[in-house]
PDB file of C-alpha atoms in Angstrom:
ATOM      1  CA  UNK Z   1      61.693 -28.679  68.182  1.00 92.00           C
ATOM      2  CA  UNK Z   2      62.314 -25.806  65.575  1.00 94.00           C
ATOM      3  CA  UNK Z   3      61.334 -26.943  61.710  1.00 95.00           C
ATOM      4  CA  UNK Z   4      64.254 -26.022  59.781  1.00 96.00           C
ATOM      5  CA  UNK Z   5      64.341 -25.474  55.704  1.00 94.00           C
ATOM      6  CA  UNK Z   6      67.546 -26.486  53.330  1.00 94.00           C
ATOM      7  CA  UNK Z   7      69.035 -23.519  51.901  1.00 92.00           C
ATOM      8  CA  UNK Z   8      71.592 -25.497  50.415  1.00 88.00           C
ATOM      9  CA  UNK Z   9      75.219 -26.972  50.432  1.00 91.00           C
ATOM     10  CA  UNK Z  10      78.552 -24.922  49.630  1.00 86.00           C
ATOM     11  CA  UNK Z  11      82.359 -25.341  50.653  1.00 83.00           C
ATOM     12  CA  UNK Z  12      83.795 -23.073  53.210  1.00 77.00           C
ATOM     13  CA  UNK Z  13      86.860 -21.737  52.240  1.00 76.00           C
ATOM     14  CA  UNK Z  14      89.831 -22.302  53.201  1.00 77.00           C
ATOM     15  CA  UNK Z  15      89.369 -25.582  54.653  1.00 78.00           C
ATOM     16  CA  UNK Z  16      87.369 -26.664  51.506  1.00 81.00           C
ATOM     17  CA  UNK Z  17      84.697 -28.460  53.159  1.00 87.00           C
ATOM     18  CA  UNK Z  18      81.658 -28.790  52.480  1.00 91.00           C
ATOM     19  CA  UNK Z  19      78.384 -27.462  54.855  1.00 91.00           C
ATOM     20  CA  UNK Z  20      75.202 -27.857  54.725  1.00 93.00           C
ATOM     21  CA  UNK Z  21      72.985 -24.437  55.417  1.00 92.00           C
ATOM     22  CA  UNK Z  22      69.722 -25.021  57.349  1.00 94.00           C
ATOM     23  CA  UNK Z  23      67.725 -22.172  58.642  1.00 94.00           C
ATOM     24  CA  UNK Z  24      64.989 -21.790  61.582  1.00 93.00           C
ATOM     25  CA  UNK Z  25      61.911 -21.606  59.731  1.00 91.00           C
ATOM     26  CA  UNK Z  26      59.966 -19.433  62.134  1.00 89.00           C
ATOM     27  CA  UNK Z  27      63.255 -17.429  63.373  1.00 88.00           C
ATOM     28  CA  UNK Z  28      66.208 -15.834  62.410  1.00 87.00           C
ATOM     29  CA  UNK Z  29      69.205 -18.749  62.988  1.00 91.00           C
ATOM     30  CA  UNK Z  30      71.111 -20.133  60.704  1.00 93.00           C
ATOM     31  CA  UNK Z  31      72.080 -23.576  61.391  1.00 92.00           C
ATOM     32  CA  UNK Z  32      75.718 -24.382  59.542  1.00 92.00           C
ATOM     33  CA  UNK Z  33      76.596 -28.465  59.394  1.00 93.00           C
ATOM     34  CA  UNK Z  34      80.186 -29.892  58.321  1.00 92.00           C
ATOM     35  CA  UNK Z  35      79.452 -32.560  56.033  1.00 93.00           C
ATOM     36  CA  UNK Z  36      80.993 -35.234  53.579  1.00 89.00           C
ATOM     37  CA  UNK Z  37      81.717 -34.380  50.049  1.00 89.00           C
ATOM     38  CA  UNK Z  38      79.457 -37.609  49.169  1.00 89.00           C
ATOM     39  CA  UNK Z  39      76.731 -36.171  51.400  1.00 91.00           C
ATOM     40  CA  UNK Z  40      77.058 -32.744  49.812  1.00 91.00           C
ATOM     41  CA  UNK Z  41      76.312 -34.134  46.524  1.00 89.00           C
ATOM     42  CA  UNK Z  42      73.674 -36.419  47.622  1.00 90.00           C
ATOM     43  CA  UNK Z  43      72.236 -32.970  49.348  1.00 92.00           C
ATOM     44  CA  UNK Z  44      72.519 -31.256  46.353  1.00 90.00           C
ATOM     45  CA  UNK Z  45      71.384 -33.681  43.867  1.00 88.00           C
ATOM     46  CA  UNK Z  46      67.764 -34.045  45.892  1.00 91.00           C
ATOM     47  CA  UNK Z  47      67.637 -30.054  45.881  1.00 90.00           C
ATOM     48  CA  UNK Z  48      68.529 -29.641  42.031  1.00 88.00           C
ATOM     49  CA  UNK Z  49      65.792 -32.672  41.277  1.00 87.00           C
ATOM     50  CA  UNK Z  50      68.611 -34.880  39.385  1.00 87.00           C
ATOM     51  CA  UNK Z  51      66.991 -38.568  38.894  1.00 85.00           C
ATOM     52  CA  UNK Z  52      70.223 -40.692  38.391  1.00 84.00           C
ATOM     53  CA  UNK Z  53      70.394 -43.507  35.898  1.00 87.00           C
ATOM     54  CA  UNK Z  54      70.400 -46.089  38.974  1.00 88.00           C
ATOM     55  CA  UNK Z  55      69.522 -45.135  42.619  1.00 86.00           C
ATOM     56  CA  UNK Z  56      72.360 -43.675  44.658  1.00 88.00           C
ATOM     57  CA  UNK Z  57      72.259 -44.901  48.308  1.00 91.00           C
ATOM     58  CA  UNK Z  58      69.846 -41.885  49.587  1.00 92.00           C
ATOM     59  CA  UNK Z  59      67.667 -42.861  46.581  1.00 92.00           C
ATOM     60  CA  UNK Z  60      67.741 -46.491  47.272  1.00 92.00           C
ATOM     61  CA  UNK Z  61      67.004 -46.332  51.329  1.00 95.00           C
ATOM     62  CA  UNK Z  62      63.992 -44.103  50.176  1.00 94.00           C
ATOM     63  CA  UNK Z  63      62.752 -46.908  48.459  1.00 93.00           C
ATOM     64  CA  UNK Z  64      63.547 -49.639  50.558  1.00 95.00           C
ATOM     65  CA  UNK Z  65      61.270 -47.513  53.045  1.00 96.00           C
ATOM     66  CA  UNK Z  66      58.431 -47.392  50.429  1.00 95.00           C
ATOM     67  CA  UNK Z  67      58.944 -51.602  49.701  1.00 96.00           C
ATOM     68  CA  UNK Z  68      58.773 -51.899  53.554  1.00 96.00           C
ATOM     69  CA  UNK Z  69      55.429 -50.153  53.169  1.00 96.00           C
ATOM     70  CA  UNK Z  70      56.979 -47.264  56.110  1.00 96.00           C
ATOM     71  CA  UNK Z  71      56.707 -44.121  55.792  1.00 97.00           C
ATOM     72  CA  UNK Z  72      59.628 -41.158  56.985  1.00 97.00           C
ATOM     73  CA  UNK Z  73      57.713 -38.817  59.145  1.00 97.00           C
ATOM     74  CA  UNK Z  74      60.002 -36.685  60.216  1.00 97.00           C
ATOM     75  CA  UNK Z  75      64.069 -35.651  60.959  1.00 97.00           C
ATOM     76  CA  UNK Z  76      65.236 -34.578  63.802  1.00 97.00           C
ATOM     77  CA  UNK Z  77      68.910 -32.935  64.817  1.00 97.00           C
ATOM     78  CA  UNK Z  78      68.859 -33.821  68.296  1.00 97.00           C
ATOM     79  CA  UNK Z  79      72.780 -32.897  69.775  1.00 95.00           C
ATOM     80  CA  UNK Z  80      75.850 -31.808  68.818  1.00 93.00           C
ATOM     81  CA  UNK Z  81      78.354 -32.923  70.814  1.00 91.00           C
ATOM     82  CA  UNK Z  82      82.080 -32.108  70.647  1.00 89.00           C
ATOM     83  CA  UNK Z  83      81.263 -30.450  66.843  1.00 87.00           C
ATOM     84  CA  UNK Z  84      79.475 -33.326  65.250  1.00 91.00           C
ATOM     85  CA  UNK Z  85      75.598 -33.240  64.870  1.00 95.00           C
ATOM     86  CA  UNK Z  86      73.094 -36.440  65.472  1.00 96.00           C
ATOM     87  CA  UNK Z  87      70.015 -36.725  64.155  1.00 97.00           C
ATOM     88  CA  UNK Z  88      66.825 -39.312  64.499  1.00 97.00           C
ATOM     89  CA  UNK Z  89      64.564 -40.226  61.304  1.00 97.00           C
ATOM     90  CA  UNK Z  90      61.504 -41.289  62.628  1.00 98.00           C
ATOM     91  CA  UNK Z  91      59.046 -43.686  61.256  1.00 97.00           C
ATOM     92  CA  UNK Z  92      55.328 -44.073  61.303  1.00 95.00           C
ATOM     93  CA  UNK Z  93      54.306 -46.242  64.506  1.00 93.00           C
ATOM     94  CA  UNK Z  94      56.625 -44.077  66.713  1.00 91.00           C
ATOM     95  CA  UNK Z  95      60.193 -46.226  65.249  1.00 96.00           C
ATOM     96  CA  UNK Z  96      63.211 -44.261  65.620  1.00 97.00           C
ATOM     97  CA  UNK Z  97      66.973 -44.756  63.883  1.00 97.00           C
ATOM     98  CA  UNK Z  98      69.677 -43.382  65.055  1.00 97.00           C
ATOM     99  CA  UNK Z  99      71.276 -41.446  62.074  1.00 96.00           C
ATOM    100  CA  UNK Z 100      74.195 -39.195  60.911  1.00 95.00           C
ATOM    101  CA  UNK Z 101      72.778 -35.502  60.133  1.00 95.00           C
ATOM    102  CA  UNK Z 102      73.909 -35.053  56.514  1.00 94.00           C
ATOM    103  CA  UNK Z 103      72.263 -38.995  55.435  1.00 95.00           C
ATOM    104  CA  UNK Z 104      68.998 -37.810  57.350  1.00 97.00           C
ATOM    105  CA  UNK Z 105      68.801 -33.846  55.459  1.00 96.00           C
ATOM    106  CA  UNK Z 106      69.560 -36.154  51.987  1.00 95.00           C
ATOM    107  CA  UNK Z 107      66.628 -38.688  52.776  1.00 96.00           C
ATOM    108  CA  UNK Z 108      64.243 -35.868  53.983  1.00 97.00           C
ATOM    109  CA  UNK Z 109      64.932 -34.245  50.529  1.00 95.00           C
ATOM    110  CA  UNK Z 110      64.064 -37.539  49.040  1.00 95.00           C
ATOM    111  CA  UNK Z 111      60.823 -38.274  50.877  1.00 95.00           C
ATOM    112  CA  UNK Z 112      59.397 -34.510  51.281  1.00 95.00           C
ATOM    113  CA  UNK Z 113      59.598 -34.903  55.168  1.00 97.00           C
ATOM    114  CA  UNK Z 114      59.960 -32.256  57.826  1.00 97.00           C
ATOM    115  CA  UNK Z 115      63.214 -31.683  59.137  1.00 97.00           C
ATOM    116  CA  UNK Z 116      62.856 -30.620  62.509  1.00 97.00           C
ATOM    117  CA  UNK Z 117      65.924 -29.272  65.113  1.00 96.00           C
ATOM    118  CA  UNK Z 118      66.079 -29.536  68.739  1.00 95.00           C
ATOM    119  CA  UNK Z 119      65.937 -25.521  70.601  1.00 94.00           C
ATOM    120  CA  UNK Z 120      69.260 -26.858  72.273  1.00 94.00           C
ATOM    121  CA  UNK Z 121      70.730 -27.626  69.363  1.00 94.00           C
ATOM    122  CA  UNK Z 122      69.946 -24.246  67.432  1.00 94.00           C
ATOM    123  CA  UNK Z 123      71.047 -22.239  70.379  1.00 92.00           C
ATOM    124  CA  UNK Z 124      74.411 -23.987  70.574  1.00 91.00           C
ATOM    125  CA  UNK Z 125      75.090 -24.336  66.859  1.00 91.00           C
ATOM    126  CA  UNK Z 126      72.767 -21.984  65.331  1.00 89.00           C
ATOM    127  CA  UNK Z 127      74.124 -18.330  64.345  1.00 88.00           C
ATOM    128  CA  UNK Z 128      71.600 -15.474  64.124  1.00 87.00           C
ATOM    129  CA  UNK Z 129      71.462 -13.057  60.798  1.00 81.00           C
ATOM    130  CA  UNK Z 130      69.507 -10.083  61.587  1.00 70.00           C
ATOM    131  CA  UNK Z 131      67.583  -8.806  58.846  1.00 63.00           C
ATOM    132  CA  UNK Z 132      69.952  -6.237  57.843  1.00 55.00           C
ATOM    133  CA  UNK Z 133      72.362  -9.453  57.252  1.00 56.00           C
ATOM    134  CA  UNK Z 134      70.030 -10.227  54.859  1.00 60.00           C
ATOM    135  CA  UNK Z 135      71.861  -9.370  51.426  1.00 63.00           C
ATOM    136  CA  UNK Z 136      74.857 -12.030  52.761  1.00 63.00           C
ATOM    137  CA  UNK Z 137      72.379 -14.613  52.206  1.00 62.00           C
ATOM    138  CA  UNK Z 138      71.104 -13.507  49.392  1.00 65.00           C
ATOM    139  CA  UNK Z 139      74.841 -13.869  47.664  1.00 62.00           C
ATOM    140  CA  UNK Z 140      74.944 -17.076  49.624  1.00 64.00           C
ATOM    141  CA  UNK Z 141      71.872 -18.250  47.395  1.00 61.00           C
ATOM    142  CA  UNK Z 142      72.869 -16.732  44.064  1.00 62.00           C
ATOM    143  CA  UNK Z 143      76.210 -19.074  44.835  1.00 60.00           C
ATOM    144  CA  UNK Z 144      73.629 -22.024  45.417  1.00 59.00           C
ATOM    145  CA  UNK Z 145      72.604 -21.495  42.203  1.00 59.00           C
ATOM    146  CA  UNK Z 146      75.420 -21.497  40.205  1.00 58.00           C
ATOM    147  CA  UNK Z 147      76.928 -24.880  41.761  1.00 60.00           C
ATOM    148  CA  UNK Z 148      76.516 -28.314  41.201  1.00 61.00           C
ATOM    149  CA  UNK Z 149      77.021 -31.512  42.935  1.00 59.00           C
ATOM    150  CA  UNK Z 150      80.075 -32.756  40.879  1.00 61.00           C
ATOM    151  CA  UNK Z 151      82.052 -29.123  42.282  1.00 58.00           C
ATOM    152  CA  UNK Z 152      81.837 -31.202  45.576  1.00 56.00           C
ATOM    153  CA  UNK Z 153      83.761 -34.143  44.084  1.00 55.00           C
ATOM    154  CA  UNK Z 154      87.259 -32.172  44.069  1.00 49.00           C
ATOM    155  CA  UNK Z 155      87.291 -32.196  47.825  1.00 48.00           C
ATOM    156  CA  UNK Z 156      90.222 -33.993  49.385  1.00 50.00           C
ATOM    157  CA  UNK Z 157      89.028 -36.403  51.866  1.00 48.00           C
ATOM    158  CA  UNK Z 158      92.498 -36.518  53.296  1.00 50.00           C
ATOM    159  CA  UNK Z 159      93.603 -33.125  53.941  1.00 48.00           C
ATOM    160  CA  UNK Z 160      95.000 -32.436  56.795  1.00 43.00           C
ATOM    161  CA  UNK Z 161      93.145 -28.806  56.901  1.00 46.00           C
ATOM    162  CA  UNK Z 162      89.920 -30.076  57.545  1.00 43.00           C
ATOM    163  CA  UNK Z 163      87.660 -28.485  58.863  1.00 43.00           C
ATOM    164  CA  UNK Z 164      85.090 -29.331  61.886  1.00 44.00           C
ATOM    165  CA  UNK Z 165      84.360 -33.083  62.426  1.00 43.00           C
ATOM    166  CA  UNK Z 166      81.378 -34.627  60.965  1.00 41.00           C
TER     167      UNK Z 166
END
């Protein structure tokens, strides 16, 4: 298992989906994940530090694990088959859930846990940048910056364009 870091969530163009972009901590891939516009939001809400008004559902599982007195160790993307990414959270005590990649990045932005990816994963999904590819994601950043979760809310659910399944 690689640990991975959040760079953040934009929409690829010109299916207008939203991804999320993790990269290999200790390496030089680039791990790009089709995701849900509500997922993108949630994503981006947790990076951007936004404390809604009541809990959205990330915000409420976080702390149903807290009532349950549990703690979120760890995520882990653990296969991509056929496009789509899974992923494990896994508990204290050695309990693992099944779980859909984009809910388990949202709750490990919640809780502060590692998110972790399996080596066959990054080298069938991951895409190198060299350093010299460096200044790409740099723009890709300063774009981070500028958006904001409700620029996630436009995207059409139903268009027939989509992109790569989730």
């Amino acid at each position: 298992m690689r640990e991975l870091d959040v760079i953040g969530v934009r929409v690829e163009m010109p299916s207008n989906n939203p991804i999320v972009l993790l990269r290999e901590r200790d390496g030089d891939r680039y791990l790009p994940i089709w995701i849900g516009a509500p997922e993108a939001s949630a994503i981006a809400f947790a990076q951007q530090g936004v404390v809604p008004p009541r809990p959205l559902t990330h915000d409420l599982l976080r702390d149903v694990i807290a009532a349950l007195g549990r703690t979120l160790v760890e995520v882990r993307i653990v296969a991509m088959q056929d496009n789509v990414y899974y992923a494990e959270l896994v508990f204290d005590g050695d309990l693992t859930v099944s779980s859909r990649s984009s809910d388990a990045i949202a709750l490990a932005l919640r809780v502060g846990c590692p998110i972790v990816g399996a080596e066959e994963v990054l080298d069938a999904g991951g895409v190198p940048v060299p350093d010299e590819d460096e200044d790409e994601v740099e723009k890709f950043r300063e774009f981070l910056d500028h958006i904001t979760p409700e620029d996630f809310e436009a995207a059409d659910p139903d268009d027939p364009g989509a992109g790569p399944p989730r």
